[in-house]
Amino acid sequence: MRHLMNPLDFSVEELERLFNLADDIEANMDKYAHACQGKKLATCFYEPSTRTRLSFEAAMLNLGGSVIGFSDASSSSVSKGESVSDTIRVISCFADICAMRHHKEGAPMVAASKSSIPVINAGDGGHQHPTQTLTDLLTIRSLKGRLDHFTIGLCGDLKFGRTAHSLVNALVRYEGIRFIFISPRELMIPDYITDMLKEKNIPYEEVIRLDDIMPKLDLLYMTRVQKERFFNEEDYVRLKDFYILDAAKMRLAAPDMLVLHPLPRVNEISVEVDNDPRAAYFKQVQYGVYVRMALILTLLNITVD
Ligand code: NCD
């Protein structure tokens, strides 16, 4: 039995198979409409989410399966003091696969160690968000036709943003990737990530201004300032509008640069950018459903001919 805790749990070859499956799902949705008939997905969300939870639920429903779960820890036995280990043991009796989001780093890992069904980490604190990374990779692969040889700018809250951490982790396995980290000093990418890049000899720059580097980018990954992980409101208010990607900034970018964002967006991308053909963040949401469908099938060992 396999779980997904970290994007690196899958080898590059396994990811390739997963993305090929997602491509086939995109092209032949009907073929997969009953693949998970009789199977249940449990979504255990201890932390708020709309997109990720609904994306998992839509994925399972598209496969003909059903969904149970909770989206708010206060409405589950957690509020009575139940541990994650006990919760997953119970859920294992009800469902065939579980997607778990938790505010504590490592909680889905603890659950996986006690689970008799596959557990998917749907985001753990500021740590990892592997299914968002699979979504990001599938989006890049589908829209750019490759996952190697490009310069990617990651902009915004690189300190607390787990989607950025997960994506960098996953991209270092592809050739010719160059990173540009764009953040205010207070929200710089953690040292453990830059140490890893140095160790692997992967080129990166850390800058504060977005304008200067726009022309160099093949991809721009915007992120929101993670309000809920700040210790004080004052710092959040000071930093929340540090970057606003607007039409004027987009004029500095290459004609085929793509803008990605895991969403939810706050102010960091002006709505005027939404109609720019380079804005890929809503397409990204759709790819998220395909890749989660592929992931559910893979972890449940279900093949469709
Ligand atoms: C992200 C998350 O939860 O980390 N959202 C998502 O899953 N699409 C990004 C965010 O909340 O900023």
Short mmCIF file of C-alpha atoms and ligand atoms in Angstrom, two decimals:
data_model
loop_
_atom_site.label_atom_id
_atom_site.label_comp_id
_atom_site.label_asym_id
_atom_site.label_seq_id
_atom_site.Cartn_x
_atom_site.Cartn_y
_atom_site.Cartn_z
CA MET A 1 0.00 0.00 0.00
CA ARG A 2 1.24 3.48 -0.91
CA HIS A 3 0.64 6.93 0.52
CA LEU A 4 1.50 10.34 -0.88
CA MET A 5 3.20 12.57 1.69
CA ASN A 6 5.76 14.40 -0.40
CA PRO A 7 6.04 14.96 -4.16
CA LEU A 8 9.33 13.04 -4.03
CA ASP A 9 7.48 9.87 -2.97
CA PHE A 10 7.01 9.28 -6.70
CA SER A 11 10.04 8.83 -8.96
CA VAL A 12 10.27 10.95 -12.12
CA GLU A 13 9.20 7.87 -14.13
CA GLU A 14 6.21 7.25 -11.87
CA LEU A 15 5.22 10.89 -12.21
CA GLU A 16 5.47 10.57 -15.98
CA ARG A 17 3.04 7.62 -15.83
CA LEU A 18 0.71 9.58 -13.58
CA PHE A 19 0.72 12.58 -15.95
CA ASN A 20 0.14 10.33 -18.97
CA LEU A 21 -2.84 8.88 -17.14
CA ALA A 22 -4.08 12.42 -16.35
CA ASP A 23 -3.74 13.29 -20.07
CA ASP A 24 -5.79 10.24 -21.00
CA ILE A 25 -8.42 11.16 -18.40
CA GLU A 26 -8.61 14.68 -19.85
CA ALA A 27 -9.12 13.28 -23.35
CA ASN A 28 -11.50 10.42 -22.43
CA MET A 29 -13.44 11.37 -19.29
CA ASP A 30 -16.26 8.92 -20.09
CA LYS A 31 -13.92 5.96 -20.04
CA TYR A 32 -13.20 6.60 -16.35
CA ALA A 33 -16.74 7.45 -15.23
CA HIS A 34 -17.24 4.17 -13.32
CA ALA A 35 -13.66 3.26 -12.48
CA CYS A 36 -14.15 3.81 -8.73
CA GLN A 37 -17.71 2.53 -8.42
CA GLY A 38 -18.26 1.25 -4.88
CA LYS A 39 -15.14 3.04 -3.54
CA LYS A 40 -15.19 5.81 -0.96
CA LEU A 41 -12.86 8.73 -0.47
CA ALA A 42 -12.69 10.30 3.00
CA THR A 43 -11.68 13.95 3.09
CA CYS A 44 -10.39 14.79 6.58
CA PHE A 45 -9.76 18.52 6.60
CA TYR A 46 -8.56 19.97 9.91
CA GLU A 47 -7.77 23.28 8.21
CA PRO A 48 -9.95 25.40 5.90
CA SER A 49 -9.91 24.71 2.18
CA THR A 50 -12.32 25.06 -0.66
CA ARG A 51 -10.35 24.23 -3.74
CA THR A 52 -8.32 21.29 -2.60
CA ARG A 53 -11.19 19.54 -0.83
CA LEU A 54 -13.68 20.12 -3.61
CA SER A 55 -11.09 19.14 -6.18
CA PHE A 56 -10.62 15.78 -4.41
CA GLU A 57 -14.35 15.32 -4.11
CA ALA A 58 -14.97 16.21 -7.76
CA ALA A 59 -12.17 13.82 -8.76
CA MET A 60 -13.73 10.92 -6.85
CA LEU A 61 -17.25 11.70 -8.11
CA ASN A 62 -15.93 11.88 -11.70
CA LEU A 63 -14.61 8.36 -11.17
CA GLY A 64 -18.01 7.11 -10.06
CA GLY A 65 -17.00 6.76 -6.40
CA SER A 66 -18.46 8.49 -3.37
CA VAL A 67 -17.17 10.83 -0.71
CA ILE A 68 -17.45 11.15 3.06
CA GLY A 69 -15.57 13.35 5.51
CA PHE A 70 -15.37 16.56 7.45
CA SER A 71 -14.22 20.02 6.45
CA ASP A 72 -13.98 21.52 9.88
CA ALA A 73 -12.26 19.84 12.81
CA SER A 74 -14.67 21.46 15.27
CA SER A 75 -17.52 19.39 13.84
CA SER A 76 -15.66 16.08 14.27
CA SER A 77 -14.49 14.09 17.31
CA VAL A 78 -11.24 16.02 17.16
CA SER A 79 -13.03 18.64 19.21
CA LYS A 80 -13.48 15.91 21.86
CA GLY A 81 -9.74 15.36 21.87
CA GLU A 82 -9.37 12.43 19.49
CA SER A 83 -5.86 11.93 18.09
CA VAL A 84 -5.07 11.82 14.37
CA SER A 85 -3.94 8.20 14.82
CA ASP A 86 -7.29 7.15 16.25
CA THR A 87 -9.24 9.14 13.67
CA ILE A 88 -7.46 7.42 10.78
CA ARG A 89 -7.99 3.96 12.29
CA VAL A 90 -11.69 4.69 12.40
CA ILE A 91 -11.76 6.23 8.91
CA SER A 92 -9.92 3.14 7.59
CA CYS A 93 -13.04 1.11 8.47
CA PHE A 94 -15.30 3.44 6.49
CA ALA A 95 -13.35 4.45 3.39
CA ASP A 96 -10.91 3.10 0.80
CA ILE A 97 -8.64 6.15 0.58
CA CYS A 98 -8.19 9.34 2.60
CA ALA A 99 -7.08 12.89 1.77
CA MET A 100 -5.97 14.74 4.89
CA ARG A 101 -5.16 18.39 5.47
CA HIS A 102 -3.76 19.45 8.83
CA HIS A 103 -2.32 22.62 10.35
CA LYS A 104 0.45 20.58 12.01
CA GLU A 105 3.48 19.65 9.92
CA GLY A 106 3.80 15.88 9.76
CA ALA A 107 0.25 15.03 10.92
CA PRO A 108 -0.69 13.19 7.68
CA MET A 109 2.53 11.19 8.06
CA VAL A 110 1.50 10.10 11.56
CA ALA A 111 -1.90 9.14 10.14
CA ALA A 112 -0.28 7.17 7.29
CA SER A 113 1.78 5.16 9.76
CA LYS A 114 -1.40 3.95 11.48
CA SER A 115 -3.62 3.63 8.44
CA SER A 116 -4.76 0.55 6.57
CA ILE A 117 -5.85 2.65 3.57
CA PRO A 118 -3.77 5.01 1.36
CA VAL A 119 -3.41 8.50 2.85
CA ILE A 120 -2.79 11.57 0.71
CA ASN A 121 -1.26 14.64 2.31
CA ALA A 122 -3.55 17.48 1.21
CA GLY A 123 -1.34 20.11 2.90
CA ASP A 124 0.40 19.98 6.28
CA GLY A 125 1.06 23.35 7.93
CA GLY A 126 3.80 25.32 6.19
CA HIS A 127 5.47 22.10 5.09
CA GLN A 128 4.30 20.33 1.91
CA HIS A 129 1.37 20.28 -0.46
CA PRO A 130 2.14 17.43 -2.86
CA THR A 131 -1.14 17.34 -4.79
CA GLN A 132 -0.85 21.06 -5.52
CA THR A 133 2.63 20.30 -6.84
CA LEU A 134 1.28 17.50 -9.04
CA THR A 135 -1.29 20.02 -10.29
CA ASP A 136 1.42 22.61 -10.98
CA LEU A 137 3.63 20.10 -12.79
CA LEU A 138 0.77 18.79 -14.93
CA THR A 139 -0.21 22.38 -15.82
CA ILE A 140 3.34 23.26 -16.86
CA ARG A 141 3.77 20.01 -18.78
CA SER A 142 0.45 20.45 -20.59
CA LEU A 143 0.83 24.13 -21.45
CA LYS A 144 4.59 24.29 -22.05
CA GLY A 145 5.05 20.77 -23.34
CA ARG A 146 7.96 20.02 -21.02
CA LEU A 147 9.15 20.02 -17.40
CA ASP A 148 12.79 20.88 -18.03
CA HIS A 149 14.92 23.81 -19.16
CA PHE A 150 13.14 26.87 -17.91
CA THR A 151 13.53 29.78 -15.53
CA ILE A 152 10.81 29.93 -12.93
CA GLY A 153 10.16 32.90 -10.65
CA LEU A 154 8.40 32.17 -7.37
CA CYS A 155 6.97 35.32 -5.87
CA GLY A 156 5.34 36.30 -2.60
CA ASP A 157 5.34 34.48 0.72
CA LEU A 158 8.16 32.02 0.18
CA LYS A 159 8.68 31.56 3.90
CA PHE A 160 5.31 30.11 4.82
CA GLY A 161 4.01 29.09 1.40
CA ARG A 162 3.98 25.31 1.36
CA THR A 163 3.05 25.17 -2.33
CA ALA A 164 6.29 26.97 -3.20
CA HIS A 165 8.34 24.63 -0.99
CA SER A 166 6.79 21.54 -2.53
CA LEU A 167 7.19 22.81 -6.10
CA VAL A 168 10.89 23.66 -5.72
CA ASN A 169 11.49 20.25 -4.17
CA ALA A 170 9.86 18.54 -7.12
CA LEU A 171 11.40 20.66 -9.89
CA VAL A 172 15.01 20.08 -8.87
CA ARG A 173 14.77 16.61 -10.38
CA TYR A 174 14.38 18.03 -13.90
CA GLU A 175 17.27 19.31 -16.01
CA GLY A 176 18.07 22.93 -16.71
CA ILE A 177 15.80 24.55 -14.11
CA ARG A 178 16.80 27.96 -12.79
CA PHE A 179 14.96 29.51 -9.85
CA ILE A 180 14.40 33.17 -9.08
CA PHE A 181 12.91 33.75 -5.62
CA ILE A 182 11.13 37.08 -5.35
CA SER A 183 10.07 38.05 -1.84
CA PRO A 184 10.37 40.73 0.81
CA ARG A 185 13.26 40.07 3.23
CA GLU A 186 10.84 38.89 5.91
CA LEU A 187 9.34 36.21 3.67
CA MET A 188 12.40 34.71 2.03
CA ILE A 189 12.57 31.04 1.06
CA PRO A 190 13.82 28.90 4.00
CA ASP A 191 17.53 28.10 4.26
CA TYR A 192 16.92 24.37 4.05
CA ILE A 193 15.75 24.91 0.48
CA THR A 194 18.61 27.17 -0.63
CA ASP A 195 21.06 24.78 1.08
CA MET A 196 19.61 21.92 -0.94
CA LEU A 197 19.94 23.95 -4.17
CA LYS A 198 23.57 24.81 -3.39
CA GLU A 199 24.33 21.21 -2.66
CA LYS A 200 22.85 20.11 -5.98
CA ASN A 201 24.47 22.99 -7.89
CA ILE A 202 21.14 24.31 -9.09
CA PRO A 203 21.24 27.99 -10.05
CA TYR A 204 19.05 30.41 -8.11
CA GLU A 205 18.78 34.11 -7.33
CA GLU A 206 16.97 35.87 -4.50
CA VAL A 207 15.57 39.30 -5.34
CA ILE A 208 13.12 41.77 -3.89
CA ARG A 209 11.88 43.59 -7.02
CA LEU A 210 9.58 41.81 -9.42
CA ASP A 211 9.85 44.26 -12.35
CA ASP A 212 13.55 43.74 -13.04
CA ILE A 213 13.35 40.01 -13.51
CA MET A 214 10.03 39.78 -15.40
CA PRO A 215 11.68 39.60 -18.87
CA LYS A 216 13.83 36.63 -17.80
CA LEU A 217 10.98 34.34 -16.78
CA ASP A 218 9.38 31.40 -18.57
CA LEU A 219 7.04 30.85 -15.63
CA LEU A 220 5.89 33.06 -12.78
CA TYR A 221 4.43 31.30 -9.72
CA MET A 222 2.58 33.89 -7.64
CA THR A 223 1.58 33.13 -4.04
CA ARG A 224 -0.56 34.79 -1.41
CA VAL A 225 0.86 36.09 1.86
CA GLN A 226 -0.15 33.35 4.31
CA LYS A 227 -2.13 35.38 6.84
CA GLU A 228 -2.94 32.42 9.08
CA ARG A 229 0.75 31.62 9.66
CA PHE A 230 1.72 35.11 10.82
CA PHE A 231 2.36 35.78 14.46
CA ASN A 232 1.08 39.33 14.40
CA GLU A 233 -1.50 41.19 12.33
CA GLU A 234 0.74 44.26 11.93
CA ASP A 235 3.38 42.36 9.96
CA TYR A 236 0.71 40.80 7.77
CA VAL A 237 -0.86 44.17 6.98
CA ARG A 238 2.55 45.64 6.12
CA LEU A 239 3.45 42.79 3.76
CA LYS A 240 0.19 41.66 2.23
CA ASP A 241 0.25 44.00 -0.77
CA PHE A 242 4.00 43.93 -1.33
CA TYR A 243 3.50 42.48 -4.81
CA ILE A 244 0.66 43.16 -7.15
CA LEU A 245 0.97 41.66 -10.61
CA ASP A 246 -0.90 43.94 -13.02
CA ALA A 247 -1.14 44.58 -16.77
CA ALA A 248 1.82 46.99 -16.67
CA LYS A 249 4.09 44.33 -15.17
CA MET A 250 2.80 41.75 -17.63
CA ARG A 251 4.00 44.03 -20.45
CA LEU A 252 7.55 43.42 -19.22
CA ALA A 253 7.19 39.63 -19.57
CA ALA A 254 7.83 37.33 -22.52
CA PRO A 255 4.85 36.70 -24.80
CA ASP A 256 4.79 33.03 -23.82
CA MET A 257 5.47 33.38 -20.09
CA LEU A 258 2.85 31.62 -17.97
CA VAL A 259 1.44 32.92 -14.69
CA LEU A 260 0.51 30.24 -12.18
CA HIS A 261 -1.05 30.61 -8.74
CA PRO A 262 -2.28 27.84 -6.41
CA LEU A 263 -5.22 30.09 -5.41
CA PRO A 264 -6.88 31.51 -3.38
CA ARG A 265 -5.76 34.86 -4.74
CA VAL A 266 -6.04 37.91 -2.53
CA ASN A 267 -4.53 41.08 -4.06
CA GLU A 268 -1.32 39.72 -5.53
CA ILE A 269 -2.73 39.37 -9.04
CA SER A 270 -4.92 42.16 -10.30
CA VAL A 271 -8.13 40.92 -11.94
CA GLU A 272 -7.11 42.75 -15.13
CA VAL A 273 -4.51 40.00 -15.67
CA ASP A 274 -7.21 37.30 -15.79
CA ASN A 275 -7.94 37.93 -19.46
CA ASP A 276 -4.29 37.82 -20.47
CA PRO A 277 -3.72 34.57 -22.42
CA ARG A 278 -0.64 33.97 -20.25
CA ALA A 279 -2.78 33.72 -17.08
CA ALA A 280 -2.96 29.97 -16.40
CA TYR A 281 -4.28 29.90 -12.84
CA PHE A 282 -7.85 28.94 -13.62
CA LYS A 283 -6.74 26.27 -16.09
CA GLN A 284 -4.52 25.02 -13.27
CA VAL A 285 -7.64 24.30 -11.19
CA GLN A 286 -8.97 22.04 -13.96
CA TYR A 287 -5.66 20.18 -14.23
CA GLY A 288 -5.88 19.68 -10.47
CA VAL A 289 -8.98 17.55 -10.92
CA TYR A 290 -7.41 15.40 -13.65
CA VAL A 291 -4.26 14.79 -11.65
CA ARG A 292 -6.21 13.90 -8.49
CA MET A 293 -8.28 11.44 -10.52
CA ALA A 294 -5.06 9.89 -11.80
CA LEU A 295 -3.65 9.80 -8.26
CA ILE A 296 -6.72 8.11 -6.76
CA LEU A 297 -6.63 5.43 -9.47
CA THR A 298 -2.91 4.90 -9.00
CA LEU A 299 -3.05 4.60 -5.19
CA LEU A 300 -6.06 2.28 -5.39
CA ASN A 301 -4.29 0.18 -8.07
CA ILE A 302 -7.20 0.52 -10.44
CA THR A 303 -6.50 0.24 -14.17
CA VAL A 304 -8.94 1.09 -16.93
CA ASP A 305 -8.45 -0.32 -20.43
C1 NCD B 1 -2.79 26.63 -1.15
C2 NCD B 1 -2.60 26.01 0.21
O1 NCD B 1 -3.56 25.59 0.83
O2 NCD B 1 -1.46 25.95 0.63
N1 NCD B 1 -4.08 26.55 -1.62
C3 NCD B 1 -4.46 25.44 -2.29
O3 NCD B 1 -4.38 24.34 -1.82
N2 NCD B 1 -4.88 25.60 -3.55
C4 NCD B 1 -2.28 28.00 -1.25
C5 NCD B 1 -2.74 29.00 -0.26
O4 NCD B 1 -3.56 28.73 0.62
O5 NCD B 1 -2.26 30.12 -0.37
#
